[in-house]
XYZ file of C-alpha atoms in Angstrom:
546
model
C 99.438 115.101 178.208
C 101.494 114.974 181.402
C 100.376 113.112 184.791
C 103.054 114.042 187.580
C 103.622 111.899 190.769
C 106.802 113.131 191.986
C 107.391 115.179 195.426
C 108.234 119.058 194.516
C 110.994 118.841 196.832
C 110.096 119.734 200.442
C 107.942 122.725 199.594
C 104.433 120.758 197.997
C 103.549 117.036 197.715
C 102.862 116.397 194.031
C 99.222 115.073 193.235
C 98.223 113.818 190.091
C 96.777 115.590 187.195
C 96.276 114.737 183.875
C 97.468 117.425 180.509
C 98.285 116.403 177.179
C 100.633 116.830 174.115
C 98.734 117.864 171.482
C 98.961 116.950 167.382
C 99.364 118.592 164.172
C 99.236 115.982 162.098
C 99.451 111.901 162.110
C 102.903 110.514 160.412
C 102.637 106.893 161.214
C 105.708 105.297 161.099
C 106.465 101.576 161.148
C 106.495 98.885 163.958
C 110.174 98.149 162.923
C 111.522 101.545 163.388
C 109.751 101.425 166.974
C 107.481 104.021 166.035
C 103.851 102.457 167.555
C 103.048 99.108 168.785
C 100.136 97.820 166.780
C 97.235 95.071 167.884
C 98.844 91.606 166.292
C 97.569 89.239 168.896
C 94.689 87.079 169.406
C 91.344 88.992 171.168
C 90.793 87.513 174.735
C 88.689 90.356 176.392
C 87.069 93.035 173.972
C 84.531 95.655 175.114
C 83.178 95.997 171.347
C 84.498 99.558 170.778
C 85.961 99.947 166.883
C 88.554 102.612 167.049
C 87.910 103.196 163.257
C 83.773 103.745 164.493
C 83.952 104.889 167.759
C 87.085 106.944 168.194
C 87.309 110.862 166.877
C 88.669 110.952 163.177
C 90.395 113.983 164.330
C 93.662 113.986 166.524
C 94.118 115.757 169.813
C 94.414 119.409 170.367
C 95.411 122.118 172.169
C 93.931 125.850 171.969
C 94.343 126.074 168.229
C 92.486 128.869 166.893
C 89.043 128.959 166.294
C 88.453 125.926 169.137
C 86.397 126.759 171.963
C 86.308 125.213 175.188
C 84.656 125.568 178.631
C 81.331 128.077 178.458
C 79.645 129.562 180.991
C 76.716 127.596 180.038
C 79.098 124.554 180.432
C 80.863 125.504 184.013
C 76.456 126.254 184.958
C 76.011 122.202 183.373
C 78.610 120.758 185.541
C 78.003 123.211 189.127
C 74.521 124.310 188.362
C 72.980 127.860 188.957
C 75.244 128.711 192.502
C 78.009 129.569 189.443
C 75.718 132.468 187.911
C 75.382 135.667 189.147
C 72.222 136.391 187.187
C 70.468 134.370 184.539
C 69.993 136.459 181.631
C 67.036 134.172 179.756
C 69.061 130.786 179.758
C 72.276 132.333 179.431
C 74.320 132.007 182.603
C 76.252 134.863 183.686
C 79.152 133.557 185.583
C 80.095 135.336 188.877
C 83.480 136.762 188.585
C 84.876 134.455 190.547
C 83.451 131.478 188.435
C 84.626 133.485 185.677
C 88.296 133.313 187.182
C 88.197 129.384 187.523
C 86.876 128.874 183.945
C 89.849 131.370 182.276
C 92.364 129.072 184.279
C 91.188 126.132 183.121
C 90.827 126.792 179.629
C 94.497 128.462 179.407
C 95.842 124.913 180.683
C 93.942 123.177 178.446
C 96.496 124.632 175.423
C 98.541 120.996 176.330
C 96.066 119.078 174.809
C 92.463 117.647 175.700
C 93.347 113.667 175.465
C 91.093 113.638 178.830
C 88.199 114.372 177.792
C 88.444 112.960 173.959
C 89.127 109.796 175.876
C 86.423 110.177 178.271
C 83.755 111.144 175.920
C 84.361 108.937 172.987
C 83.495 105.946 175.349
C 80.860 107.857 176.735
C 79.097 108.080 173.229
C 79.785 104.325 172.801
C 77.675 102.996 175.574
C 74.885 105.249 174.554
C 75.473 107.229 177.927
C 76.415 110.517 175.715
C 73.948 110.233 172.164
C 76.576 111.541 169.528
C 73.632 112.515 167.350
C 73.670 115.683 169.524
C 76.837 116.783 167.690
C 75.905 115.833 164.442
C 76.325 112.262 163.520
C 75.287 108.749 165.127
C 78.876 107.947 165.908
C 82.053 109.541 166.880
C 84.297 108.988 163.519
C 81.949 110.809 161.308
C 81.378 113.852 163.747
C 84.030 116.705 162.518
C 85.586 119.367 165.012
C 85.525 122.560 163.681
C 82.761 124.890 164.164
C 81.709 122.376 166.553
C 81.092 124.421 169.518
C 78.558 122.007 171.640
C 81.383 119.119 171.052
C 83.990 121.555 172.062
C 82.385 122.578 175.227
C 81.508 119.147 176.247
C 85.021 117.549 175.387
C 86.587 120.703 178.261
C 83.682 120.012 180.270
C 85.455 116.467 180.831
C 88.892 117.265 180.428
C 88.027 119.518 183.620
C 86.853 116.515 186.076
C 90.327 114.976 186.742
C 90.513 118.065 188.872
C 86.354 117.268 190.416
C 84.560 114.856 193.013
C 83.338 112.679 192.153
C 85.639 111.932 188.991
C 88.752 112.162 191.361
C 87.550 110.416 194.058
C 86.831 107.154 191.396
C 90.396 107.284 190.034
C 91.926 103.613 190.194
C 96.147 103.020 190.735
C 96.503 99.542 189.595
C 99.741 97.461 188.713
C 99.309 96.262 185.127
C 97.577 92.683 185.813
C 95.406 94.435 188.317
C 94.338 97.006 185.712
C 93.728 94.088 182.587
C 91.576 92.146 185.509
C 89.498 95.689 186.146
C 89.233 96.245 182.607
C 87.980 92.985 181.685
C 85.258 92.916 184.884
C 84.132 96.536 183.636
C 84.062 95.868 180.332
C 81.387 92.897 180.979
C 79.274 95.039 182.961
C 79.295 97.682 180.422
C 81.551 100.117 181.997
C 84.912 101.884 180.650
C 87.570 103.829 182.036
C 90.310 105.883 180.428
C 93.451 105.329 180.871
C 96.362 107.437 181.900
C 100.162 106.995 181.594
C 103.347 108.532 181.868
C 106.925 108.318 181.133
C 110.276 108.497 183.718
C 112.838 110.523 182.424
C 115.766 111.684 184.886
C 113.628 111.064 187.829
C 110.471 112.901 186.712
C 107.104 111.920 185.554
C 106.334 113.493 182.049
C 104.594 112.829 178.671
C 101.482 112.032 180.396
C 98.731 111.003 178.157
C 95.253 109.401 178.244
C 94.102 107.044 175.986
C 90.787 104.357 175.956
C 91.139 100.873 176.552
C 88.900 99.080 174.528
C 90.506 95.148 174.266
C 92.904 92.647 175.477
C 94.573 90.486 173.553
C 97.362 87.289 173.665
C 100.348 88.231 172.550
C 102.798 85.427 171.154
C 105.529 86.319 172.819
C 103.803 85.399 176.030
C 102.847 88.617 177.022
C 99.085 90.841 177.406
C 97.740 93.543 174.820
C 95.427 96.624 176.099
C 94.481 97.645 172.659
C 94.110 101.303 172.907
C 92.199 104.048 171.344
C 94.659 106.948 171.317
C 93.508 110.410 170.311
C 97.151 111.516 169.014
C 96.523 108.577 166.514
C 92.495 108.426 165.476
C 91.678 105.411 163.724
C 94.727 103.213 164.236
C 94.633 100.760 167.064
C 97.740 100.295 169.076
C 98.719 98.197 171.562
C 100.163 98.924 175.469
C 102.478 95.388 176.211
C 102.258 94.007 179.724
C 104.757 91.407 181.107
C 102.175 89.030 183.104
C 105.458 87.652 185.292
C 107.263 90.645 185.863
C 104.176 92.702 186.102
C 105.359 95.339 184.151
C 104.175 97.568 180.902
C 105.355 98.848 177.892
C 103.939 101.101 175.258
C 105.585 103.249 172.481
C 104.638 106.581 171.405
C 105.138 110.179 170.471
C 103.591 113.345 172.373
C 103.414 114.030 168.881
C 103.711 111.889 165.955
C 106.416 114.000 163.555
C 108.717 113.583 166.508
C 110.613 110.678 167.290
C 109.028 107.858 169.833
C 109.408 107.409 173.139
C 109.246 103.956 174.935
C 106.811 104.206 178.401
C 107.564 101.687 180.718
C 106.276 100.997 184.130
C 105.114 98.436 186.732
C 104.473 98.989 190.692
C 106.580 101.824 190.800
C 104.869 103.703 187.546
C 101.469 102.263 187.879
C 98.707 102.840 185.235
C 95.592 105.136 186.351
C 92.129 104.472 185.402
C 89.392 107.011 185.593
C 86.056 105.270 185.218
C 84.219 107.572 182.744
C 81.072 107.292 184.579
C 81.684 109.923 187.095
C 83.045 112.778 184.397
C 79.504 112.385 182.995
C 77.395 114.032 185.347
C 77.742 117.057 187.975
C 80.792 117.999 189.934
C 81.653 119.281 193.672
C 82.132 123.029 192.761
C 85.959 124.033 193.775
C 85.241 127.983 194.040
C 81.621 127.657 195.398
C 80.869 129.272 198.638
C 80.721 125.836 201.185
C 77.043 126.826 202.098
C 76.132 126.863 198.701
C 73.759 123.621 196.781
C 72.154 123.723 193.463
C 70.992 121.212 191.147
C 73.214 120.648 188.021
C 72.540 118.477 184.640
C 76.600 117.563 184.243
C 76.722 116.818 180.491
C 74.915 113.717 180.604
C 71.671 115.818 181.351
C 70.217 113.842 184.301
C 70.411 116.747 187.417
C 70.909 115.513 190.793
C 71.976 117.808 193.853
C 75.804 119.125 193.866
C 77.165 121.437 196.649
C 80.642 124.033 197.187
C 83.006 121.671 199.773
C 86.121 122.871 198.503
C 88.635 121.980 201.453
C 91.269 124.075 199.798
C 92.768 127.251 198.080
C 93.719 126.466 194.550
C 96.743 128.537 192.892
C 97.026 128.428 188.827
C 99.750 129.438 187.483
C 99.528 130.534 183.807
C 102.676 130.962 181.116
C 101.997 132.676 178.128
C 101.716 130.773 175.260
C 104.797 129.217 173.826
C 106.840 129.862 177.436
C 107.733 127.563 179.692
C 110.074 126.770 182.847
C 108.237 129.032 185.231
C 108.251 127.391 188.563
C 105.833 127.606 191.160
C 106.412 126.196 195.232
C 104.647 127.284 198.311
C 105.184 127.630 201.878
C 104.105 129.087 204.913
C 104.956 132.878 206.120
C 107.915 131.577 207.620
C 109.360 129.519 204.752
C 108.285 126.063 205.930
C 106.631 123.252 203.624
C 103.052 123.170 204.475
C 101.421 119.838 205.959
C 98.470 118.830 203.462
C 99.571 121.434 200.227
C 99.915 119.616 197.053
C 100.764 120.397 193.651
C 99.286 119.228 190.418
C 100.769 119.362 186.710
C 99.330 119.049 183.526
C 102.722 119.680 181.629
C 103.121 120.537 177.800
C 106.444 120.023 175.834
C 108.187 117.497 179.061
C 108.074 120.831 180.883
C 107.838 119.795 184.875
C 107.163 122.612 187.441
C 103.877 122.726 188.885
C 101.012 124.826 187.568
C 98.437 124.532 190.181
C 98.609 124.131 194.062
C 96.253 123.603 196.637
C 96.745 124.205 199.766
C 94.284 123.261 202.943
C 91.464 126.526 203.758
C 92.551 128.968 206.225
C 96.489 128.716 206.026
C 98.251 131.921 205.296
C 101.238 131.207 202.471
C 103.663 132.553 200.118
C 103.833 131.252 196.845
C 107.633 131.842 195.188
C 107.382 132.079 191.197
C 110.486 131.307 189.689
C 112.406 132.370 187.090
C 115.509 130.262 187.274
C 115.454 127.614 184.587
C 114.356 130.527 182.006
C 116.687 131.678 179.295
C 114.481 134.691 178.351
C 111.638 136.638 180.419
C 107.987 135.547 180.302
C 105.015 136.357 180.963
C 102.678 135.121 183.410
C 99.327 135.292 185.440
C 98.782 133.834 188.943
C 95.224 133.332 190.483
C 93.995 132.172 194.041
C 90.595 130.857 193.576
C 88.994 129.759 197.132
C 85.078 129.195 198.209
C 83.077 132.153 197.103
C 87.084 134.535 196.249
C 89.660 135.059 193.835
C 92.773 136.823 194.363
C 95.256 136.810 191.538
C 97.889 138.705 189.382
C 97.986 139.089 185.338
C 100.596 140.352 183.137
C 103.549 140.433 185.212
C 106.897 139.741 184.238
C 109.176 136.542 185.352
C 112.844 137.035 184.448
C 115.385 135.093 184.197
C 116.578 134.141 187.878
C 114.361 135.926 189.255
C 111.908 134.986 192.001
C 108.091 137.206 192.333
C 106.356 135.950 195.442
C 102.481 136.008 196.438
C 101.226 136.545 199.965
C 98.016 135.668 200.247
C 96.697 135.705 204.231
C 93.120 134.701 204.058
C 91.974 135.836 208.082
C 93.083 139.266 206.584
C 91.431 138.888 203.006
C 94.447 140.059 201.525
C 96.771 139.804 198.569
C 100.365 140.990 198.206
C 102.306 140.523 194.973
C 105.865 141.709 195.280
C 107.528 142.153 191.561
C 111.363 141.158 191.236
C 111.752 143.370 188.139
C 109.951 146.150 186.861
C 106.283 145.293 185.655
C 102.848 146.952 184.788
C 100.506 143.909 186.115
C 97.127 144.021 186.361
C 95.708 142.864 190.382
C 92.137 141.582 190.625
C 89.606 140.474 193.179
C 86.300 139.141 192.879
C 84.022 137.756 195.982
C 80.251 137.375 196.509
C 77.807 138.232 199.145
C 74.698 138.474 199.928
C 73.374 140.765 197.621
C 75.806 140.907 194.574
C 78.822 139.337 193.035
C 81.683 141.633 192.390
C 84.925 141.774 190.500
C 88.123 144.500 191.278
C 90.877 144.919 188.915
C 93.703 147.170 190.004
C 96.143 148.714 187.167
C 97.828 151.860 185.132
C 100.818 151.840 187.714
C 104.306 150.504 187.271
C 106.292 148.970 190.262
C 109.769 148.916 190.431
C 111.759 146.218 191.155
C 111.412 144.867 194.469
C 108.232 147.146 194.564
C 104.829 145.549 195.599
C 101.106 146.041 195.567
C 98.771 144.698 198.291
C 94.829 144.506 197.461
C 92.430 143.234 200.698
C 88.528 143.072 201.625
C 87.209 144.580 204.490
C 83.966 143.085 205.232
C 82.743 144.876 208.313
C 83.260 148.068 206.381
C 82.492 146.968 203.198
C 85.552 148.817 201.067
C 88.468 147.067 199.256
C 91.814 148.837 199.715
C 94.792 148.655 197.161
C 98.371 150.063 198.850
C 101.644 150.249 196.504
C 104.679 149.608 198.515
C 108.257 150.704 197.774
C 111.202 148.143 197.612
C 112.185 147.516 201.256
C 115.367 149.625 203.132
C 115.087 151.893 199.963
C 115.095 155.815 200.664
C 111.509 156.852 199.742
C 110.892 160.607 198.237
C 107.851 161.617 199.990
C 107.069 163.990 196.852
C 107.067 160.953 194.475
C 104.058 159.649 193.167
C 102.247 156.796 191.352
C 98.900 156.453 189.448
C 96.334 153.828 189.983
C 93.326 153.370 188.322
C 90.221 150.729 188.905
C 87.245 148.781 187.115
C 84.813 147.232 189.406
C 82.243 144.959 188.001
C 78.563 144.395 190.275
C 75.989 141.235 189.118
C 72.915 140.881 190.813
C 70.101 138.998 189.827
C 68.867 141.823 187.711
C 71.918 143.970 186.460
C 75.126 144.306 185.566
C 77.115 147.566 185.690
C 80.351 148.550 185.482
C 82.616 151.318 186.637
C 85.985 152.835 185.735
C 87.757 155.330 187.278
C 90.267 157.812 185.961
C 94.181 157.679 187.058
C 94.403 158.203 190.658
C 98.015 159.472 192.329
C 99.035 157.881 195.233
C 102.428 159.026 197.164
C 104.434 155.953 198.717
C 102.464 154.030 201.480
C 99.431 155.566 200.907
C 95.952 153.128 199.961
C 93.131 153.754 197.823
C 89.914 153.447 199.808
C 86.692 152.178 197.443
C 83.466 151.491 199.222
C 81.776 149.078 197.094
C 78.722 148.932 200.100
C 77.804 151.784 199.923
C 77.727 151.924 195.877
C 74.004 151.788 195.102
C 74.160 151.524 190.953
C 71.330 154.105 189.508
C 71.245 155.992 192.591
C 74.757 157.292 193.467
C 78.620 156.196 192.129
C 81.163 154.507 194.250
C 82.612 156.494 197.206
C 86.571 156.274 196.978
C 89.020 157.792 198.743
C 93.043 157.910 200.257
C 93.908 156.030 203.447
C 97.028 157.877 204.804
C 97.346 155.675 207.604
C 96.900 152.391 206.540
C 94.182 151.496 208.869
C 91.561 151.169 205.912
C 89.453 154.506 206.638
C 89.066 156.785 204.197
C 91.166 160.200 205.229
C 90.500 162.102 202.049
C 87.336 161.986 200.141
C 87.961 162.024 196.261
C 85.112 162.872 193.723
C 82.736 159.233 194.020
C 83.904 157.296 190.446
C 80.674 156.638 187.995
C-alpha cells in the first residue's frame, strides 16, 4: 500500500492516502539476507496483542476473485439511510450516486486492503469488534474465503482514511513521538495502525499499514515497534528507531517473492498513526447532499447522528486492471493551479500519479488525463462525485502521449469530456431531488479524435441534455451524422424503473433533449427530443422512449 506526501507539481497539493501492495504468497527469507527484521529484543511496552492469535492467518489482498468488498448494506452501515434511494425490506438500494462512490472505491481497493486488515484486527482484540460474528473467537482462526460479512467490514475500514472522523484523528509523529503515543495508548487500551512509506527518487511509494502491538530494547541501543504486518500473518517483525538521531528503519517487500526494500525515515518521512477508534463507527458522507442527516450503526453497531458536509468535489480516476502510468492533474479553466485542490494516491506496483482529487465546492476545472509515461494504450474511467451528483466517463481510451481532458463547471451542471483519440465511452450522470434519485448513461456513439461530448442538468426545466461536438477548426459536413442512445434509471421510495431508448441520430452540434420531470413511470414514457440551437429547448419532438 502506497501513502503519498509529495506536491504534484504546481497543478494539486498532494494529501495523504493510504493503498497497499497486495500478496500471493509468504516466502520468508532470512534476517541475514536483509529480508525482514524480526522482534530479538527485550519487551519494554506491550499492548498484549499475539500476532500468531490476534492477527489474520491470511495475507493481504487485492480484488482477487471471488473477494467481495464494500455492499450497499455496508456504504448504508457507515452513512446511514440518506445513501438509499428506497429500502427494499432491509436491503438498501443505493442512490446512483452512492452507487458511483462505492464502484470507485472498491476498484482502488485492487492495491491491497492492509488498512482495514490493520484496523480491524485490533479492533477485534479489544473486544470493540466481537470476531465471533465472522466465525471464530479470534482473528487467526477466522478464514477469508466465502467470508462475505468479513469482507465487507475489512472495505468498510479500508474506506475511512478517506472519512471524518477517521481523517481528522490521523497523528504525524517523528519516531520517539510515535513510541511515546503508542505506549500512552496502549495503557489506556487504545491502538492505532500504523502507516509508512518509502523515498525513492524523490517520491513517496510502497506505502503500507501495519499494527503496532509492542516496544522493545534493542541491544544495539536502539527501539523496536514490533509490528503485526498483514503481507506477513503470523510472524512478528520489528520497525528499528534510532532514539538519538530520531530516525526509523524497517525492511520489507510490497510482496514477499520480491526482493526487500529498506524504509527509512525521521522528521522529514514521519510515521502516521490512525487511531482505530474512529474507523469503527459512522462516517461524514462525501457524496451526501449537505442538508442531508441520518443515523448510521458504522460497523461497530452503536448509531449516533452523521450528516453530508462534503466541502469538496472528488475526482477518481480508475485504470483497468493490470495498467498503470495514467496521470491525472487539475486546474482551473484558464490553466492555473487551484488554491485548496489536493490530490490523494493509493498507488499499486510503486506507480505514482494521483488517482483521486478534490477540489474545494463551486470551482469550475479541467482535469488533464495523461497518457505520457504509457508504453501501450489503456483503459480508463473518470468520475466526479460531489454532494447529492456524479458526473463521470467509462471506457475511454488513454494513449500513449496523449492527453483527454474533463470540464466539469458546476454553476452550469455540466460535463464535457473531450477524447484525444478515437473512443466509444460510456458518459453518465446521476443526481437526486426531491422526489426521486436518478441515474443517465449516455453511449452507442464513437467520437473522433479531438471530438467531445458534453452532458448537463437543467433544473428549472427539469431535462438533461447530451451535445456531441466535432474536433475544433475542423470542416464539419452538415449531412454527417452520429447515433446516441440512453438508459435512465428512477428510485423512489417505492419503485425502480428503468428505460432505454433506441439509437438516436444526431447531425454535428445538435443536443438530445430528455425531460426526466415530466416522466411519470406507469402513466406516460420520457419526453425526448433535438435541441438545434443549443439553448436546451426541445425543437423537435421524437416518439417519448418507454
Amino acid at each position: 500500500m502506497l501513502i503519498h506526501t509529495r506536491t504534484a507539481g504546481l497543478l494539486a497539493v498532494l494529501a495523504l492516502l493510504v493503498g497497499c501492495g497486495s500478496v500471493a504468497d509468504d516466502t520468508a527469507g532470512s534476517t541475514d539476507s536483509g529480508s525482514r527484521t524480526v522482534p530479538t529484543g527485550e519487551v519494554v511496552a506491550a499492548s498484549g496483542f499475539d500476532v500468531a492469535v490476534d492477527g489474520f492467518s491470511f495475507p493481504n489482498y487485492g480484488n482477487d476473485e471471488g473477494v467481495a468488498n464494500l455492499a450497499p448494506n455496508t456504504v448504508r452501515a457507515l452513512f446511514g439511510d440518506q445513501v438509499c434511494a428506497r429500502l427494499n425490506g432491509a436491503e438498501c438500494v443505493l442512490t446512483p450516486t452512492a452507487d458511483k462512490w462505492m464502484q470507485a472505491q472498491n476498484t482502488d481497493m485492487d492495491g491491497g486492503h492492509c488498512f482495514g486488515l490493520a484496523g480491524l484486527s485490533w479492533a477485534m482484540y479489544t473486544g470493540a469488534i466481537d470476531p465471533n460474528r465472522y466465525g471464530a473467537p479470534q482473528a487467526a482462526d477466522i478464514a477469508l474465503a466465502g467470508n462475505t460479512a468479513l469482507q465487507n467490514d475489512i472495505a468498510a475500514v479500508f474506506v475511512t482514511q478517506e472519512t471524518a472522523p477517521t481523517t481528522e484523528s490521523k497523528l504525524t509523529l517523528a519516531p520517539n513521538d510515535a513510541i511515546a503515543t503508542l505506549q500512552e495508548a496502549w495503557s489506556a487500551g487504545r491502538g492505532y495502525a500504523l502507516a509508512i512509506f518509502n523515498i525513492k527518487d524523490g517520491e513517496a511509494t510502497d506505502g503500507h499499514a501495519v499494527t503496532p502491538v509492542a516496544v522493545e530494547q534493542l541491544d544495539n541501543g536502539n527501539t523496536g515497534i514490533v509490528l503485526y504486518d498483514n503481507n506477513f500473518p503470523g510472524e512478528p517483525q520489528v520497525l528499528e528507531v534510532d532514539p538519538v538521531a530520531n530516525t526509523w528503519t524497517y525492511t520489507t517487500a510490497a510482496d514477499p517473492s520480491q526482493d526487500p526494500d529498506i524504509y527509512t525515515g525521521g522528521v522529514d518521512n514521519p510515521l502516521e498513526l490512525w487511531p482505530v477508534e474512529p474507523m469503527l463507527g459512522p462516517q461524514t458522507c462525501p457524496f451526501c447532499p449537505a442538508s442531508a442527516t441520518s443515523a448510521a450503526p458504522g460497523i461497530d453497531g452503536n448509531p449516533r447522528p452523521v450528516s453530508g458536509t462534503s466541502r469538496f468535489t472528488s475526482v477518481y480516476l480508475n485504470e483497468e486492471q493490470g495498467s498503470q502510468g495514467v496521470q491525472m492533474t487539475v486546474t482551473d479553466l484558464a490553466g492555473i493551479p487551484i488554491p485548496g485542490a489536493t490530490a490523494t494516491t493509493p498507488i499499486d506496483g510503486g506507480d505514482t500519479g494521483a488517482s483521486r482529487l478534490q477540489v474545494p465546492l463551486g470551482i469550475p476545472f479541467i482535469v488533464n488525463i495523461d497518457g505520457s509515461t504509457l508504453t501501450q494504450a489503456a483503459s480508463a474511467d473518470l468520475s466526479v462525485i460531489g454532494p447529492g451528483y456524479a458526473f463521470g466517463v467509462d471506457q475511454f481510451l488513454v494513449a500513449p502521449g496523449d492527453i483527454n481532458q474533463v470540464v466539469f463547471s458546476p454553476d452550469r451542471n455540466s460535463f464535457e469530456f473531450r477524447s484525444a483519440a478515437t473512443s466509444a465511452p460510456d458518459v453518465f450522470h446521476t443526481f437526486e431531488n426531491e422526489t426521486a434519485a436518478f441515474g443517465f448513461l449516455f453511449g452507442g456513439l464513437e467520437l473522433p479524435t479531438g471530438g467531445s461530448i458534453t452532458v448537463s442538468l437543467n433544473t428549472a426545466n427539469q431535462t438533461v441534455t447530451a451535445r456531441t461536438a466535432p474536433p475544433p477548426d475542423t470542416t464539419v459536413d452538415p449531412n454527417a451524422t452520429s447515433t446516441v442512445d440512453f438508459v435512465i434509471e428512477r428510485i423512489d421510495d417505492q419503485t425502480e424503473n428503468t428505460v432505454t431508448s433506441d439509437p438516436i441520430e444526431l447531425a454535428p452540434n445538435e443536443s438530445l433533449v430528455v425531460g426526466y420531470g415530466a416522466w411519470t413511470p406507469g402513466d406516460n414514457g420520457v419526453p425526448v427530443g433535438i435541441d438545434y440551437t443549443n439553448d436546451g429547448v426541445i425543437d423537435e419532438q421524437l416518439v417519448d422512449a418507454s
